[in-house]
Short mmCIF file of C-alpha atoms in Angstrom, two decimals:
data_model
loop_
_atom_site.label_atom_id
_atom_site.label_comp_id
_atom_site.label_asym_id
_atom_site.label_seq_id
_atom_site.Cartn_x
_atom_site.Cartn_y
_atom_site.Cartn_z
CA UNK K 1 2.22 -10.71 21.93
CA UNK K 2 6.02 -10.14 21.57
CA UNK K 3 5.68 -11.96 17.89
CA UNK K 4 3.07 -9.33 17.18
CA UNK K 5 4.81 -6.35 18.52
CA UNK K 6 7.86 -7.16 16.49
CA UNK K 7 6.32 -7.50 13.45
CA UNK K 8 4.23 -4.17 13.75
CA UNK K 9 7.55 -2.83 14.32
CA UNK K 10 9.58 -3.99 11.40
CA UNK K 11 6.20 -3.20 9.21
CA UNK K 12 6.50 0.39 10.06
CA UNK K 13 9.85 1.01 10.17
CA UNK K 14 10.22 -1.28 6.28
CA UNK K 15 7.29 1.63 5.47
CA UNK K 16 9.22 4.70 7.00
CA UNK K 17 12.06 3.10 4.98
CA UNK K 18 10.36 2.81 1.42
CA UNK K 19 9.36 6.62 2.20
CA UNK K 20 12.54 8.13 3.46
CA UNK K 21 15.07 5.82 0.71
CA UNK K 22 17.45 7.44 -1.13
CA UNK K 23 17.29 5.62 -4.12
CA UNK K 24 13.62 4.59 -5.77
CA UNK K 25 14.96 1.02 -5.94
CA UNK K 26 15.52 1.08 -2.23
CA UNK K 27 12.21 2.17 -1.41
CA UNK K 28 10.86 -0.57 -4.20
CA UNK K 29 12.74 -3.18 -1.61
CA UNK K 30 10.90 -1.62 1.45
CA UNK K 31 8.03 -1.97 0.18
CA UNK K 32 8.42 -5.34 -0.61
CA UNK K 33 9.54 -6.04 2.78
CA UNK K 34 6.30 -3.89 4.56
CA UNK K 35 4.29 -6.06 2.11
CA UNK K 36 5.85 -9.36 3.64
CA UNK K 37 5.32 -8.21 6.72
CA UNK K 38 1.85 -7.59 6.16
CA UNK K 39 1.52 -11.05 4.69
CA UNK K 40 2.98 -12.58 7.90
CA UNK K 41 0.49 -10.64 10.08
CA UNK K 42 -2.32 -12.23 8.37
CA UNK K 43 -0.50 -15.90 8.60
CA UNK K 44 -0.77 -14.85 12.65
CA UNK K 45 -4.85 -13.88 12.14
CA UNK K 46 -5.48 -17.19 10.33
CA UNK K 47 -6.10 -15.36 7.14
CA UNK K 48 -3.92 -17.71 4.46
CA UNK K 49 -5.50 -16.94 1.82
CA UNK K 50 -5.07 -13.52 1.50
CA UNK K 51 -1.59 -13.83 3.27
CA UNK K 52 -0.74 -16.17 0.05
CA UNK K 53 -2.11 -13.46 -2.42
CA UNK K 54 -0.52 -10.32 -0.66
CA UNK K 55 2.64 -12.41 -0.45
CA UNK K 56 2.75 -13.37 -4.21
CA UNK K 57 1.12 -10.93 -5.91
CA UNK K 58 2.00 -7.47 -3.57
CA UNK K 59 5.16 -8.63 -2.60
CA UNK K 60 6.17 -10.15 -5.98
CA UNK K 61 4.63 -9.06 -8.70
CA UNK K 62 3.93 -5.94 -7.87
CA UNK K 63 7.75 -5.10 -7.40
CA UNK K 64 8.71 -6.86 -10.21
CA UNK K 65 6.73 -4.23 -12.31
CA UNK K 66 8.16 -1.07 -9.87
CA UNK K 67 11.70 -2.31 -10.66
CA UNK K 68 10.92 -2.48 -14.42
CA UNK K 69 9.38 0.88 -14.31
CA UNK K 70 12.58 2.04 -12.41
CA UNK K 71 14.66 0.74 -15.08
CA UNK K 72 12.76 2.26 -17.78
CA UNK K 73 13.26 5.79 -16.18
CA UNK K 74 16.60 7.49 -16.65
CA UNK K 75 17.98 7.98 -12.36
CA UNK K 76 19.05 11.63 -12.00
CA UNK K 77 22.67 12.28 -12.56
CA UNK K 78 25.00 11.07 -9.26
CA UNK K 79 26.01 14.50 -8.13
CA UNK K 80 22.16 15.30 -8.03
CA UNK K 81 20.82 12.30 -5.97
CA UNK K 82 22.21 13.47 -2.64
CA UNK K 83 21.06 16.97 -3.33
CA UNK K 84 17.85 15.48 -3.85
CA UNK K 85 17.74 13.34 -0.98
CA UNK K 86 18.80 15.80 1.60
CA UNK K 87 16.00 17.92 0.09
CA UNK K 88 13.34 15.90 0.85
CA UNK K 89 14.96 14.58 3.92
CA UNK K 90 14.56 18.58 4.71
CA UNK K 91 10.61 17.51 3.70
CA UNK K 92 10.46 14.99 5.75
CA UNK K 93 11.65 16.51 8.40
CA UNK K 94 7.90 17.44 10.16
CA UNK K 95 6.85 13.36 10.06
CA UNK K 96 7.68 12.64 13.05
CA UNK K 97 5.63 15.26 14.85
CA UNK K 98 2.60 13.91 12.70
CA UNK K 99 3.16 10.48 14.05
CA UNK K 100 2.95 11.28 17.61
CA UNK K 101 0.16 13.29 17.01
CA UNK K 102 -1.29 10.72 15.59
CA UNK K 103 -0.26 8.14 18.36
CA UNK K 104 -1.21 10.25 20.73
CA UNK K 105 -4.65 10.88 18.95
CA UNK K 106 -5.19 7.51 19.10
CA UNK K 107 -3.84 6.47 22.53
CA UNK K 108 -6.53 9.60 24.26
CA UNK K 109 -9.17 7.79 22.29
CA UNK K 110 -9.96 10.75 19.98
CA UNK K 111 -9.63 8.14 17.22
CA UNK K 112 -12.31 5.49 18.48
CA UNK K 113 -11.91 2.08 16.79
CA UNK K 114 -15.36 -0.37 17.50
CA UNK K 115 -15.19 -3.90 16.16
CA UNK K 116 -18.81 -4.80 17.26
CA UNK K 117 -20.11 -7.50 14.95
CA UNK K 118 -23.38 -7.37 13.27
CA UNK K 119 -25.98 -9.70 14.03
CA UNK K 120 -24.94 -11.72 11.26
CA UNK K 121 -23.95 -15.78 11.50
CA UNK K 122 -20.05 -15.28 10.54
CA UNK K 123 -19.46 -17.63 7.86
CA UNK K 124 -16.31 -19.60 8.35
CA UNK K 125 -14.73 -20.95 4.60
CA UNK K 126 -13.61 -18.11 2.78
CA UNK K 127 -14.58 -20.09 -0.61
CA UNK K 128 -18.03 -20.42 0.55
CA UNK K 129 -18.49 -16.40 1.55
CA UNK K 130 -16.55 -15.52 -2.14
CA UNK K 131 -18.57 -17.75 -4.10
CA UNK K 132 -21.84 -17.47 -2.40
CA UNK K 133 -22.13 -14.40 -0.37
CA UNK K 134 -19.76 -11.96 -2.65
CA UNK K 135 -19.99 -13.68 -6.10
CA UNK K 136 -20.76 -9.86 -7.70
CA UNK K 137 -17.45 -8.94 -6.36
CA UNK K 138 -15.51 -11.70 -8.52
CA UNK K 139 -17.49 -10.32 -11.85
CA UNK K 140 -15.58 -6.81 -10.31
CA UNK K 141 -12.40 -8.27 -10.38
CA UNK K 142 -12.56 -9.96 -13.42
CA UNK K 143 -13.72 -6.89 -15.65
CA UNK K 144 -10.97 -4.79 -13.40
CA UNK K 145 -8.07 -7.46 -14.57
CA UNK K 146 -9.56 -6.52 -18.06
CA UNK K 147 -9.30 -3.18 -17.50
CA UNK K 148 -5.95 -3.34 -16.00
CA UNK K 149 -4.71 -5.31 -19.54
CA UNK K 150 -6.20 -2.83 -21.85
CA UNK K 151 -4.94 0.26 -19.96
CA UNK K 152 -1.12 -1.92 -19.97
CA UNK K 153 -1.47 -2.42 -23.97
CA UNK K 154 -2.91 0.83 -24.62
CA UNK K 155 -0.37 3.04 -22.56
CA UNK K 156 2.79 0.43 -23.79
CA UNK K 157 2.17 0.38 -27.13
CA UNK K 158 4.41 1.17 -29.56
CA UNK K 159 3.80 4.66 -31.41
CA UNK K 160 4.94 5.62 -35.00
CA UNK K 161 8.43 7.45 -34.97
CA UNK K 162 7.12 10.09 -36.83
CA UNK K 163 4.57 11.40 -33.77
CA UNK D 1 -13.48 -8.65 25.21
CA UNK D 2 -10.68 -9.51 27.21
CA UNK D 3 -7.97 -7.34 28.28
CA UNK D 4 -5.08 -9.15 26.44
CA UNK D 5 -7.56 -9.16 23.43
CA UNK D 6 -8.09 -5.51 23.62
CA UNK D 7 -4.57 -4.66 24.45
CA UNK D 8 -3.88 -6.01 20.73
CA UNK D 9 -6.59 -4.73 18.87
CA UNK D 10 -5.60 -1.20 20.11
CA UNK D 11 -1.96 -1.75 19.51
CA UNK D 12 -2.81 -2.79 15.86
CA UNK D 13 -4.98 0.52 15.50
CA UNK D 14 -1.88 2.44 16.92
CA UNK D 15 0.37 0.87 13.91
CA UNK D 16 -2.05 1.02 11.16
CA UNK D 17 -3.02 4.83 11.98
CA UNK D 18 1.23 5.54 11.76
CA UNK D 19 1.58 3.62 8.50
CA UNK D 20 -0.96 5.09 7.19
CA UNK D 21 0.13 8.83 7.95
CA UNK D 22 3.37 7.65 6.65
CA UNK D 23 1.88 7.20 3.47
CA UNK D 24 -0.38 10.17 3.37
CA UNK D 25 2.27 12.48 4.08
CA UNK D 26 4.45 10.66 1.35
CA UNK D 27 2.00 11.64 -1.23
CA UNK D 28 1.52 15.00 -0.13
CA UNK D 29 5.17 15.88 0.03
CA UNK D 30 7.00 13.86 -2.53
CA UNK D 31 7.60 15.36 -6.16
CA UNK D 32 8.38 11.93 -7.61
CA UNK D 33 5.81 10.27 -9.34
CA UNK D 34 7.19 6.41 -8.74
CA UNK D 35 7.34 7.30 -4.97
CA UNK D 36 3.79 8.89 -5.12
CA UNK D 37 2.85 5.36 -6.35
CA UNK D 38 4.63 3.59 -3.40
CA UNK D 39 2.82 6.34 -0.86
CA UNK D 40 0.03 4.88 -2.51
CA UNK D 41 0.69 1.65 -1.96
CA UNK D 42 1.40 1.64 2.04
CA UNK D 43 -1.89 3.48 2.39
CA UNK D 44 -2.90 0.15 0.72
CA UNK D 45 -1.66 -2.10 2.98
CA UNK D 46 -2.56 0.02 6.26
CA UNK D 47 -6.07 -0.67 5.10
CA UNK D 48 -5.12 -4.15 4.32
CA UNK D 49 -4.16 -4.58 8.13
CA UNK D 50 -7.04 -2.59 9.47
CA UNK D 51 -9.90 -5.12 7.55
CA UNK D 52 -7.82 -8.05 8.60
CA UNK D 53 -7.80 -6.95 12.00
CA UNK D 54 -11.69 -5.97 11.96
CA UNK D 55 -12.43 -9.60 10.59
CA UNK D 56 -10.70 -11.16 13.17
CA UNK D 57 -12.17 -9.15 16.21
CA UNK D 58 -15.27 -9.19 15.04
CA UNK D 59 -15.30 -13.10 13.91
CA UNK D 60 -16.15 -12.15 10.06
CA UNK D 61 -12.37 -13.45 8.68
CA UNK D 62 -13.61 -15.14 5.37
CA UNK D 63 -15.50 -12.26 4.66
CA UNK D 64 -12.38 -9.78 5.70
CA UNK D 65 -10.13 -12.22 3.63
CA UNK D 66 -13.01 -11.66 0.49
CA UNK D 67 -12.36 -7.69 0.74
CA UNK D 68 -9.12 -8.01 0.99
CA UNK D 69 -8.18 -10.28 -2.17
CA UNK D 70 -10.70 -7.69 -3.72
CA UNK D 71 -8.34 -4.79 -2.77
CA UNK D 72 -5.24 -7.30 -3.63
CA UNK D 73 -6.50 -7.31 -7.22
CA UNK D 74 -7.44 -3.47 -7.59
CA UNK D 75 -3.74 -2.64 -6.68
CA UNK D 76 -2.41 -5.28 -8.99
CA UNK D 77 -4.50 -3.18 -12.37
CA UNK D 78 -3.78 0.29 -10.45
CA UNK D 79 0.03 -0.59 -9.97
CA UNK D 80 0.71 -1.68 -13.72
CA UNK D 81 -1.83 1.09 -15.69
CA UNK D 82 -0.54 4.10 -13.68
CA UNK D 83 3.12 2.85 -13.83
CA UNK D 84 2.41 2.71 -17.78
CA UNK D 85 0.79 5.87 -17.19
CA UNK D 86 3.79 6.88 -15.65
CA UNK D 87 5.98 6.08 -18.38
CA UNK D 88 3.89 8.34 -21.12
CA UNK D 89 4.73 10.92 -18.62
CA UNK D 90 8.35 10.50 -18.58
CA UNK D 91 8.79 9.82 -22.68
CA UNK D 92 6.80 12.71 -22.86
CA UNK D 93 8.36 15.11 -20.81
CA UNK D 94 11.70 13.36 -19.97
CA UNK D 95 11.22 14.47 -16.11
CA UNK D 96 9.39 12.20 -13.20
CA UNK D 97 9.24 15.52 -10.65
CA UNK D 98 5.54 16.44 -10.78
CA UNK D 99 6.82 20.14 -10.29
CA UNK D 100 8.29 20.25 -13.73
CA UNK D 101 5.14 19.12 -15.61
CA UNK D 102 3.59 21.74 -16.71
CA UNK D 103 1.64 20.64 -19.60
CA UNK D 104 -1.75 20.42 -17.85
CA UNK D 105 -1.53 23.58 -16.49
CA UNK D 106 -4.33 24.60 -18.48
#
């Protein structure tokens, strides 16, 4: 339970942290740390395989292409960055009194959470459930990842220098 | 269920409903676009933790871990296309704060 409790912990506070950052590269990094928390959560549930995919494709891959978007931007000027951070430090000023309503929410049971299982016979291999159960869903993915590398060629490619 | 069981579903349920107002209120308030993206992607992952969690209480983990390499892979074509899309934005305008773009006004 203690393991548990201290990983929620540093999940939210790596997720306050990629929302309150000063800098976007910061919050890139506490992102990337929320997602490796995530991952280790479902290490703890007996979920590897999607622990191995969050951890090498969320926390990984997914940064890698936030910090090259970063570094294609131009940062605002140095003299404007802590203006802009106090600014939406100003923002964020009202989040905490959304969490606790939202904890509190929760904690009265005005949020109800119900887990019961269907009367179905759980299936234990993941392979077996993917491949037999939800083999529509891996067509899904497959024309998504197509999708995904069309929309990356069509928004990245290079235009004339006259338009 | 027993009460050590139920004592961690609940404090899961607690974590993922913070995250994901976390998130939610990132989008809504920030003008950045890149950091709209990230608010995007912890709302991501608090659902990521909620089906993980739902698979495990309710005994249905292969099929949670299905859903959730399903999600996995619609961030991983939503992160790249809307960072490109991102980046028309900026050559465009030369300006990331959503406040500032005007053009689709209408």
């Amino acid at each position: 339970m203690t393991l548990h409790i201290i990983v929620l912990t540093a999940f939210l506070a790596f997720a306050l942290w990629a929302v309150l950052a000063r800098t976007l590269i910061q919050s890139t990094i506490g992102l990337a740390l929320a997602s490796a928390s995530v991952s280790i959560i479902m290490f703890q549930f007996d979920a590897p395989w999607a622990a191995v995919f969050e951890l090498s494709v969320c926390t990984a891959l997914i940064s890698v292409v936030f910090v090259s978007t970063i570094s294609l931007t131009n940062p605002p000027p140095k003299n404007e960055i802590s203006m802009l951070y106090w600014d939406r430090f100003k923002r964020f000023a009202y989040l905490p009194i959304f969490l606790l309503l939202g904890g509190f929410l929760f904690l009265t049971n005005k949020i109800p959470i119900d887990f019961l299982a269907p009367h179905i016979e759980p299936e234990k291999d993941f392979r077996l459930v993917l491949w037999n159960l939800r083999h529509m869903d891996l067509f899904g993915q497959i024309i998504l990842l197509f999708v995904g590398v069309f929309g990356v060629v069509v928004f990245f490619k290079e235009r004339p220098k006259n338009e | 269920m027993n009460n050590d069981f139920s004592i961690l579903v609940n404090l899961y349920g607690l974590f993922v409903i913070l995250v994901f107002i976390c998130g939610l209120y990132c989008i809504m308030l920030t003008k950045n676009l890149i950091r709209i993206l990230i608010g995007i992607e912890i709302l991501a992952k608090a659902v990521t933790l909620m089906v993980i969690v739902a698979g495990y209480v309710s005994n249905h983990m292969a099929v949670a871990q299905t859903f959730v390499i399903t999600v996995i892979i619609i961030e991983v074509v939503l992160v790249p296309v809307v960072a490109g899309l991102i980046l028309g934005i900026f050559q465009k305008t030369d300006t990331l704060d959503v406040q500032k773009i005007r053009n689709l006004q209408g």
